[in-house]
Amino acid sequence: MKVLHTSDWHIGQKFMGKSREEEHKAFLSWVVEIIKKENIDVLIVAGDIFDTGNPPNYALELYYNFLKQLFSIENLYVIITAGNHDSISTLKAPKQLLEFMNVHVITSGDEDENELIAIYKEDKLQGVVCAVPFLRDSIVRKAVSGQTINEKESSLNTGIKQHYIDVYEEAIKLTEEDDLPIIATGHLTTVGSRTSESERDIYIGGTLDIGSDFLGKYFDYVALGHLHINQTVGSDHVRYSGSPIPLSFSEANQKKKINIVEFKDDKVNVEEIEIPLYRKLEVLKGNLESVIKELNKIEDKTTWIEIHLNDDNPMSANQEIREFADKNELIILAIKIDRTEKKLEAKELKVTSLDELTPSDVFTRRLDVEELEDKEFVEELTLNFKKVYEKVSVQ
């Protein structure tokens, strides 16, 4: 059995006002060819198919055209689980129609959804996928009034772990006679994993106390999503595939990959395949002279550029750089002034671009300005903000 593991497509993302449509179209076409070339039996997409809960029409069209292409590939199982960016209702709407196409979409993990997908080949069971989506707080944690933040975190950890144990025990009932592989999916931040700037906290309270030591002991392979760096977590069979395209300038130098997992003779072999880069992101740092020098080296005019400018006269340098870029048909998406300037009242001011600030960043900075002394009040305020933001972002 061969499995292709990918995640975090974020179709529909606007990157500083720029569409990623052509990049996603190129990636999805490439995936179709890889599935055919590698004779893939199961495609797993571990969450964050779309960038927002209400994706633009072109994003939906890309998604459905991709699934239509896969329908022509004989005996291919497609398993799609929701991430924290995905709208349950958007993914769930065509669920019954997609099942006819052997596309299994798991959206919430509630008791009404069957998360076990049995994989057959020539009427013989090959293995079972425990298709666990992003588990929202309301699914795994019972609300108890008066709980502290630490108690809520503990309850959430316990609930998620129990969810995986329950689905594993159900899978064992299907496979125990033949000792077949059991695969799990997940969309969360695990202990020991590496993050980048483009991910956001998905659980109130921050990082979960869940790692490869827990997931790895139950499942033969764990296909994770949410983090955008392709990586193993503790064990070779517990992995993130990462995003297929760089979703922020912090990912500019990352090699984007998919994982191909093969189960053969009671062994698991994982091959990382690098995804062709459709558009390059470039981060340049320095003063006016050094930045202009680096801009002169850029031959690909489709490159998106971010500049961290450290110059004695940043405003003038900013203008000169933009004029140079316009003249040479280069695409600069952001110039960030790194140099710390002195205000007249001798206070330190670091100039920062708003281009990549998340709502959480803005909220945190506003709290810093207020200089509130009541730490419990700040924690409760932050908790309530995250609740509201989570609810709004998935609608």
CSV table of C-alpha atoms in Angstrom, one decimal:
chain,number,residue,atom,x,y,z
A,1,MET,CA,0.0,0.0,0.0
A,2,LYS,CA,1.4,3.4,-1.0
A,3,VAL,CA,0.1,6.6,0.6
A,4,LEU,CA,0.7,10.2,-0.5
A,5,HIS,CA,0.6,12.6,2.5
A,6,THR,CA,0.2,16.3,2.0
A,7,SER,CA,-1.5,19.1,3.9
A,8,ASP,CA,-1.9,22.9,4.4
A,9,TRP,CA,-2.7,23.9,0.8
A,10,HIS,CA,-4.4,27.1,1.9
A,11,ILE,CA,-6.1,27.5,-1.5
A,12,GLY,CA,-7.4,31.0,-1.8
A,13,GLN,CA,-4.7,32.7,0.2
A,14,LYS,CA,-4.0,36.3,-0.5
A,15,PHE,CA,-0.3,37.0,0.0
A,16,MET,CA,0.0,40.7,0.7
A,17,GLY,CA,-2.8,41.3,-1.8
A,18,LYS,CA,-1.5,38.9,-4.3
A,19,SER,CA,-3.3,35.8,-5.5
A,20,ARG,CA,-1.7,32.4,-5.3
A,21,GLU,CA,-4.1,30.8,-7.9
A,22,GLU,CA,-1.4,30.0,-10.4
A,23,GLU,CA,0.9,28.4,-7.8
A,24,HIS,CA,-1.9,26.2,-6.5
A,25,LYS,CA,-3.0,25.2,-10.0
A,26,ALA,CA,0.6,24.2,-10.8
A,27,PHE,CA,0.9,22.2,-7.6
A,28,LEU,CA,-2.4,20.3,-8.0
A,29,SER,CA,-1.5,19.4,-11.6
A,30,TRP,CA,1.8,18.1,-10.3
A,31,VAL,CA,0.2,16.0,-7.6
A,32,VAL,CA,-2.1,14.3,-10.1
A,33,GLU,CA,1.0,13.3,-12.2
A,34,ILE,CA,2.8,12.0,-9.1
A,35,ILE,CA,-0.2,9.9,-8.0
A,36,LYS,CA,-0.2,8.3,-11.5
A,37,LYS,CA,3.6,7.9,-11.7
A,38,GLU,CA,4.0,6.4,-8.2
A,39,ASN,CA,0.9,4.2,-8.3
A,40,ILE,CA,-0.5,5.8,-5.2
A,41,ASP,CA,-3.3,3.9,-3.4
A,42,VAL,CA,-4.3,6.5,-0.9
A,43,LEU,CA,-4.1,10.3,-1.0
A,44,ILE,CA,-4.3,12.0,2.5
A,45,VAL,CA,-4.8,15.7,2.8
A,46,ALA,CA,-4.3,16.5,6.5
A,47,GLY,CA,-6.2,19.8,6.9
A,48,ASP,CA,-6.3,23.4,5.8
A,49,ILE,CA,-7.4,22.8,2.3
A,50,PHE,CA,-8.6,26.4,2.1
A,51,ASP,CA,-7.1,29.5,3.7
A,52,THR,CA,-10.4,30.8,5.0
A,53,GLY,CA,-13.8,29.5,5.9
A,54,ASN,CA,-15.4,31.3,3.0
A,55,PRO,CA,-13.0,30.6,0.1
A,56,PRO,CA,-13.2,32.6,-3.2
A,57,ASN,CA,-15.0,30.9,-6.1
A,58,TYR,CA,-11.7,30.2,-8.0
A,59,ALA,CA,-10.4,28.3,-4.9
A,60,LEU,CA,-13.5,26.1,-4.9
A,61,GLU,CA,-13.2,25.5,-8.6
A,62,LEU,CA,-9.6,24.5,-8.3
A,63,TYR,CA,-10.5,22.0,-5.5
A,64,TYR,CA,-13.4,20.4,-7.4
A,65,ASN,CA,-11.6,20.2,-10.7
A,66,PHE,CA,-8.7,18.5,-8.9
A,67,LEU,CA,-11.0,15.9,-7.3
A,68,LYS,CA,-12.7,15.4,-10.7
A,69,GLN,CA,-9.2,14.5,-12.2
A,70,LEU,CA,-8.6,12.0,-9.4
A,71,PHE,CA,-11.9,10.3,-10.1
A,72,SER,CA,-10.4,8.9,-13.4
A,73,ILE,CA,-7.6,7.2,-11.5
A,74,GLU,CA,-8.8,3.6,-10.8
A,75,ASN,CA,-9.0,2.4,-7.2
A,76,LEU,CA,-7.6,5.6,-5.6
A,77,TYR,CA,-8.8,6.5,-2.1
A,78,VAL,CA,-8.9,10.2,-1.3
A,79,ILE,CA,-9.1,11.1,2.4
A,80,ILE,CA,-9.5,14.8,3.3
A,81,THR,CA,-9.7,16.1,6.9
A,82,ALA,CA,-10.6,19.6,8.0
A,83,GLY,CA,-8.0,21.9,9.5
A,84,ASN,CA,-8.5,24.9,11.7
A,85,HIS,CA,-8.7,27.2,8.6
A,86,ASP,CA,-11.5,25.1,7.0
A,87,SER,CA,-15.2,25.7,7.4
A,88,ILE,CA,-17.0,22.5,8.4
A,89,SER,CA,-20.1,23.4,6.4
A,90,THR,CA,-18.0,24.2,3.2
A,91,LEU,CA,-16.2,20.9,3.3
A,92,LYS,CA,-19.3,18.9,4.4
A,93,ALA,CA,-21.8,20.2,1.8
A,94,PRO,CA,-20.8,17.8,-1.0
A,95,LYS,CA,-19.8,14.9,1.3
A,96,GLN,CA,-22.3,12.3,0.0
A,97,LEU,CA,-21.6,13.1,-3.6
A,98,LEU,CA,-17.8,12.9,-3.0
A,99,GLU,CA,-18.1,9.5,-1.3
A,100,PHE,CA,-19.5,8.2,-4.6
A,101,MET,CA,-16.2,9.3,-6.1
A,102,ASN,CA,-14.3,7.4,-3.3
A,103,VAL,CA,-13.4,10.8,-1.7
A,104,HIS,CA,-13.9,10.7,2.1
A,105,VAL,CA,-14.2,14.1,3.8
A,106,ILE,CA,-14.0,14.1,7.6
A,107,THR,CA,-14.8,17.5,9.1
A,108,SER,CA,-15.3,17.6,12.8
A,109,GLY,CA,-14.7,14.2,14.5
A,110,ASP,CA,-18.0,14.3,16.3
A,111,GLU,CA,-19.8,11.1,17.2
A,112,ASP,CA,-21.9,11.2,14.0
A,113,GLU,CA,-18.9,11.0,11.7
A,114,ASN,CA,-17.2,7.7,10.9
A,115,GLU,CA,-13.4,8.4,11.0
A,116,LEU,CA,-12.4,4.9,10.0
A,117,ILE,CA,-11.6,4.4,6.3
A,118,ALA,CA,-10.9,0.8,5.4
A,119,ILE,CA,-8.6,0.5,2.4
A,120,TYR,CA,-9.3,-2.3,0.0
A,121,LYS,CA,-7.4,-3.5,-3.0
A,122,GLU,CA,-8.9,-6.3,-5.2
A,123,ASP,CA,-11.4,-6.9,-2.4
A,124,LYS,CA,-8.6,-7.5,0.1
A,125,LEU,CA,-8.2,-5.2,3.2
A,126,GLN,CA,-4.9,-3.4,3.0
A,127,GLY,CA,-5.1,-1.2,6.1
A,128,VAL,CA,-7.2,1.3,8.0
A,129,VAL,CA,-6.9,5.1,8.1
A,130,CYS,CA,-8.1,6.8,11.3
A,131,ALA,CA,-9.0,10.1,9.6
A,132,VAL,CA,-8.9,12.5,12.6
A,133,PRO,CA,-9.5,16.2,11.6
A,134,PHE,CA,-8.7,19.3,13.6
A,135,LEU,CA,-10.5,18.6,16.9
A,136,ARG,CA,-12.3,21.7,18.1
A,137,ASP,CA,-12.6,22.4,21.8
A,138,SER,CA,-16.3,21.7,21.8
A,139,ILE,CA,-15.7,18.1,20.5
A,140,VAL,CA,-13.1,16.9,22.9
A,141,ARG,CA,-13.5,18.9,26.1
A,142,LYS,CA,-16.6,19.1,28.3
A,143,ALA,CA,-17.3,22.6,29.4
A,144,VAL,CA,-17.0,23.0,33.1
A,145,SER,CA,-17.8,26.4,34.7
A,146,GLY,CA,-15.1,27.9,36.9
A,147,GLN,CA,-12.1,26.1,35.3
A,148,THR,CA,-8.8,27.9,35.3
A,149,ILE,CA,-6.8,28.2,32.0
A,150,ASN,CA,-4.5,25.4,33.2
A,151,GLU,CA,-7.4,23.2,34.0
A,152,LYS,CA,-8.9,23.9,30.5
A,153,GLU,CA,-5.6,23.0,28.9
A,154,SER,CA,-5.4,19.8,30.8
A,155,SER,CA,-8.9,18.8,29.9
A,156,LEU,CA,-8.3,19.5,26.3
A,157,ASN,CA,-5.1,17.4,26.2
A,158,THR,CA,-6.9,14.5,27.9
A,159,GLY,CA,-9.9,14.8,25.5
A,160,ILE,CA,-7.7,14.7,22.4
A,161,LYS,CA,-5.6,11.8,23.6
A,162,GLN,CA,-8.8,9.8,24.5
A,163,HIS,CA,-10.2,10.6,21.0
A,164,TYR,CA,-7.1,9.0,19.4
A,165,ILE,CA,-7.2,6.0,21.7
A,166,ASP,CA,-10.9,5.4,21.0
A,167,VAL,CA,-10.5,5.6,17.2
A,168,TYR,CA,-7.4,3.3,17.4
A,169,GLU,CA,-9.3,0.7,19.4
A,170,GLU,CA,-12.1,0.7,16.7
A,171,ALA,CA,-9.4,0.3,14.0
A,172,ILE,CA,-7.9,-2.7,15.8
A,173,LYS,CA,-11.2,-4.5,15.6
A,174,LEU,CA,-10.9,-4.3,11.8
A,175,THR,CA,-7.2,-5.3,11.4
A,176,GLU,CA,-6.2,-7.5,14.4
A,177,GLU,CA,-6.6,-10.8,12.5
A,178,ASP,CA,-4.3,-9.7,9.7
A,179,ASP,CA,-2.0,-7.3,11.6
A,180,LEU,CA,-2.4,-4.6,9.0
A,181,PRO,CA,-1.1,-1.1,9.1
A,182,ILE,CA,-3.1,1.6,10.9
A,183,ILE,CA,-2.6,5.2,9.9
A,184,ALA,CA,-3.8,8.2,11.7
A,185,THR,CA,-4.2,11.8,10.6
A,186,GLY,CA,-4.1,14.9,12.8
A,187,HIS,CA,-4.1,18.7,12.6
A,188,LEU,CA,-2.3,20.2,15.6
A,189,THR,CA,1.0,21.4,17.0
A,190,THR,CA,2.9,18.5,18.7
A,191,VAL,CA,5.6,18.7,21.3
A,192,GLY,CA,9.1,19.0,19.8
A,193,SER,CA,7.9,20.2,16.3
A,194,ARG,CA,9.3,23.2,14.5
A,195,THR,CA,7.1,26.1,13.6
A,196,SER,CA,7.3,29.0,11.2
A,197,GLU,CA,5.8,32.5,11.3
A,198,SER,CA,2.8,31.7,9.1
A,199,GLU,CA,1.0,29.3,11.5
A,200,ARG,CA,-1.3,30.6,14.2
A,201,ASP,CA,-2.2,29.1,17.6
A,202,ILE,CA,-5.2,26.8,17.2
A,203,TYR,CA,-6.0,26.0,20.8
A,204,ILE,CA,-6.7,28.4,23.6
A,205,GLY,CA,-3.8,28.2,25.9
A,206,GLY,CA,-1.1,27.4,23.3
A,207,THR,CA,0.9,24.2,22.7
A,208,LEU,CA,-0.6,20.7,23.5
A,209,ASP,CA,1.2,18.2,25.5
A,210,ILE,CA,1.0,15.6,22.7
A,211,GLY,CA,4.0,14.2,20.9
A,212,SER,CA,5.4,11.3,19.0
A,213,ASP,CA,5.8,9.2,22.1
A,214,PHE,CA,2.0,9.2,22.4
A,215,LEU,CA,1.0,9.0,18.7
A,216,GLY,CA,3.8,6.8,17.6
A,217,LYS,CA,3.1,4.0,19.9
A,218,TYR,CA,-0.4,3.4,18.6
A,219,PHE,CA,-0.1,4.0,14.8
A,220,ASP,CA,2.1,2.7,12.1
A,221,TYR,CA,2.2,6.2,10.4
A,222,VAL,CA,0.9,9.5,11.6
A,223,ALA,CA,0.1,12.0,8.8
A,224,LEU,CA,0.1,15.5,10.5
A,225,GLY,CA,-1.0,18.9,9.3
A,226,HIS,CA,-0.9,22.5,10.5
A,227,LEU,CA,2.8,23.1,10.6
A,228,HIS,CA,4.3,24.3,7.3
A,229,ILE,CA,7.7,22.7,7.6
A,230,ASN,CA,8.2,19.1,6.3
A,231,GLN,CA,9.6,17.3,9.4
A,232,THR,CA,9.6,14.2,11.5
A,233,VAL,CA,8.6,14.5,15.2
A,234,GLY,CA,10.6,12.2,17.4
A,235,SER,CA,9.9,9.1,15.3
A,236,ASP,CA,10.4,8.5,11.6
A,237,HIS,CA,6.8,7.5,11.2
A,238,VAL,CA,5.3,10.6,12.8
A,239,ARG,CA,5.5,13.4,10.3
A,240,TYR,CA,4.3,16.7,9.0
A,241,SER,CA,4.2,17.1,5.2
A,242,GLY,CA,4.3,20.9,5.4
A,243,SER,CA,2.7,23.3,3.0
A,244,PRO,CA,3.2,22.9,-0.7
A,245,ILE,CA,4.1,26.5,-1.3
A,246,PRO,CA,5.7,29.1,1.0
A,247,LEU,CA,2.9,30.9,2.9
A,248,SER,CA,5.1,33.7,4.3
A,249,PHE,CA,8.5,35.1,3.7
A,250,SER,CA,9.8,33.2,6.7
A,251,GLU,CA,9.4,30.1,4.5
A,252,ALA,CA,11.2,31.6,1.5
A,253,ASN,CA,14.2,29.2,1.8
A,254,GLN,CA,12.3,26.0,2.7
A,255,LYS,CA,12.2,23.1,0.3
A,256,LYS,CA,8.6,22.2,0.1
A,257,LYS,CA,7.8,18.4,-0.1
A,258,ILE,CA,5.2,15.7,0.0
A,259,ASN,CA,5.7,12.4,1.8
A,260,ILE,CA,5.2,9.1,0.0
A,261,VAL,CA,4.7,6.3,2.5
A,262,GLU,CA,5.0,2.6,1.5
A,263,PHE,CA,3.9,-0.3,3.6
A,264,LYS,CA,5.7,-3.5,2.4
A,265,ASP,CA,6.7,-6.7,4.2
A,266,ASP,CA,5.8,-5.3,7.6
A,267,LYS,CA,8.1,-2.3,7.0
A,268,VAL,CA,7.3,1.4,6.6
A,269,ASN,CA,9.4,3.4,4.1
A,270,VAL,CA,8.9,7.1,3.8
A,271,GLU,CA,10.2,9.1,0.8
A,272,GLU,CA,10.2,12.9,0.7
A,273,ILE,CA,9.6,14.3,-2.8
A,274,GLU,CA,10.5,17.9,-3.4
A,275,ILE,CA,7.7,20.0,-5.0
A,276,PRO,CA,8.7,22.1,-8.0
A,277,LEU,CA,8.8,25.8,-7.1
A,278,TYR,CA,6.4,27.8,-9.2
A,279,ARG,CA,7.2,31.3,-7.8
A,280,LYS,CA,10.3,32.3,-5.7
A,281,LEU,CA,10.1,34.4,-2.6
A,282,GLU,CA,13.2,36.4,-1.8
A,283,VAL,CA,14.2,38.2,1.4
A,284,LEU,CA,16.9,40.9,1.1
A,285,LYS,CA,18.6,42.6,4.1
A,286,GLY,CA,21.0,45.5,4.2
A,287,ASN,CA,21.4,49.2,3.4
A,288,LEU,CA,20.5,51.0,0.2
A,289,GLU,CA,23.7,50.1,-1.6
A,290,SER,CA,23.7,46.4,-0.7
A,291,VAL,CA,19.9,46.0,-1.4
A,292,ILE,CA,20.3,47.6,-4.9
A,293,LYS,CA,23.2,45.3,-5.5
A,294,GLU,CA,21.1,42.2,-4.6
A,295,LEU,CA,18.1,43.4,-6.7
A,296,ASN,CA,20.4,43.6,-9.7
A,297,LYS,CA,21.1,39.9,-9.4
A,298,ILE,CA,17.4,38.9,-9.6
A,299,GLU,CA,16.7,37.5,-13.1
A,300,ASP,CA,13.3,36.0,-12.5
A,301,LYS,CA,10.9,39.0,-12.7
A,302,THR,CA,8.0,37.0,-11.2
A,303,THR,CA,9.9,36.8,-7.8
A,304,TRP,CA,8.1,38.3,-4.8
A,305,ILE,CA,10.5,40.3,-2.7
A,306,GLU,CA,10.6,41.5,0.9
A,307,ILE,CA,13.3,43.9,2.1
A,308,HIS,CA,14.6,44.4,5.6
A,309,LEU,CA,16.2,47.9,5.3
A,310,ASN,CA,18.9,49.1,7.7
A,311,ASP,CA,20.0,52.5,6.4
A,312,ASP,CA,20.9,55.8,8.0
A,313,ASN,CA,18.3,57.5,5.9
A,314,PRO,CA,15.5,54.9,5.6
A,315,MET,CA,12.8,57.0,4.1
A,316,SER,CA,14.9,58.2,1.2
A,317,ALA,CA,16.4,54.7,0.7
A,318,ASN,CA,12.9,53.3,0.7
A,319,GLN,CA,11.9,55.6,-2.1
A,320,GLU,CA,15.0,54.9,-4.2
A,321,ILE,CA,14.6,51.2,-3.9
A,322,ARG,CA,10.9,51.3,-5.0
A,323,GLU,CA,11.9,53.5,-8.0
A,324,PHE,CA,14.6,51.1,-8.9
A,325,ALA,CA,12.2,48.1,-8.7
A,326,ASP,CA,9.6,49.9,-10.9
A,327,LYS,CA,12.2,50.7,-13.5
A,328,ASN,CA,13.5,47.1,-13.6
A,329,GLU,CA,10.0,45.5,-13.4
A,330,LEU,CA,10.7,43.8,-10.0
A,331,ILE,CA,7.9,43.0,-7.6
A,332,ILE,CA,8.5,44.3,-4.0
A,333,LEU,CA,5.7,43.4,-1.7
A,334,ALA,CA,7.1,44.9,1.6
A,335,ILE,CA,9.9,47.0,2.8
A,336,LYS,CA,10.5,46.7,6.6
A,337,ILE,CA,12.7,49.3,8.3
A,338,ASP,CA,14.9,47.4,10.7
A,339,ARG,CA,16.9,50.3,12.0
A,340,THR,CA,15.8,51.7,15.4
A,341,GLU,CA,15.2,55.4,15.2
A,342,LYS,CA,15.1,58.0,18.0
A,343,LYS,CA,11.9,60.0,18.4
A,344,LEU,CA,12.2,63.6,19.6
A,345,GLU,CA,11.2,62.6,23.1
A,346,ALA,CA,14.1,60.0,23.1
A,347,LYS,CA,11.8,57.0,23.1
A,348,GLU,CA,12.7,53.9,21.1
A,349,LEU,CA,10.6,53.3,18.0
A,350,LYS,CA,10.9,50.2,15.8
A,351,VAL,CA,9.1,50.7,12.5
A,352,THR,CA,7.3,47.5,11.5
A,353,SER,CA,5.3,46.7,8.4
A,354,LEU,CA,1.7,45.7,8.9
A,355,ASP,CA,1.7,43.5,5.8
A,356,GLU,CA,2.1,40.2,7.8
A,357,LEU,CA,0.6,41.0,11.2
A,358,THR,CA,-2.1,38.7,12.2
A,359,PRO,CA,-5.2,39.8,14.2
A,360,SER,CA,-3.6,38.1,17.2
A,361,ASP,CA,-0.4,40.1,16.8
A,362,VAL,CA,-2.4,43.3,16.7
A,363,PHE,CA,-4.4,42.3,19.8
A,364,THR,CA,-1.2,41.4,21.7
A,365,ARG,CA,0.5,44.7,20.8
A,366,ARG,CA,-2.5,46.6,21.9
A,367,LEU,CA,-2.4,44.9,25.3
A,368,ASP,CA,1.2,45.8,25.6
A,369,VAL,CA,0.4,49.5,25.0
A,370,GLU,CA,-2.3,49.4,27.8
A,371,GLU,CA,0.3,48.1,30.3
A,372,LEU,CA,-2.3,46.3,32.4
A,373,GLU,CA,-1.1,45.1,35.7
A,374,ASP,CA,-3.8,42.5,36.5
A,375,LYS,CA,-2.3,39.3,35.0
A,376,GLU,CA,-5.4,37.2,35.5
A,377,PHE,CA,-7.5,39.9,33.7
A,378,VAL,CA,-5.1,39.9,30.8
A,379,GLU,CA,-5.2,36.1,30.6
A,380,GLU,CA,-9.0,36.1,30.6
A,381,LEU,CA,-9.1,38.9,28.1
A,382,THR,CA,-6.8,36.9,25.8
A,383,LEU,CA,-8.8,33.8,26.2
A,384,ASN,CA,-12.0,35.5,25.2
A,385,PHE,CA,-10.3,37.1,22.2
A,386,LYS,CA,-9.1,33.8,21.0
A,387,LYS,CA,-12.5,32.2,21.4
A,388,VAL,CA,-14.1,35.0,19.4
A,389,TYR,CA,-11.4,34.9,16.8
A,390,GLU,CA,-11.6,31.1,16.4
A,391,LYS,CA,-15.3,31.3,15.9
A,392,VAL,CA,-15.1,34.1,13.4
A,393,SER,CA,-12.3,32.6,11.4
A,394,VAL,CA,-14.1,29.3,10.7
A,395,GLN,CA,-17.3,30.8,9.6
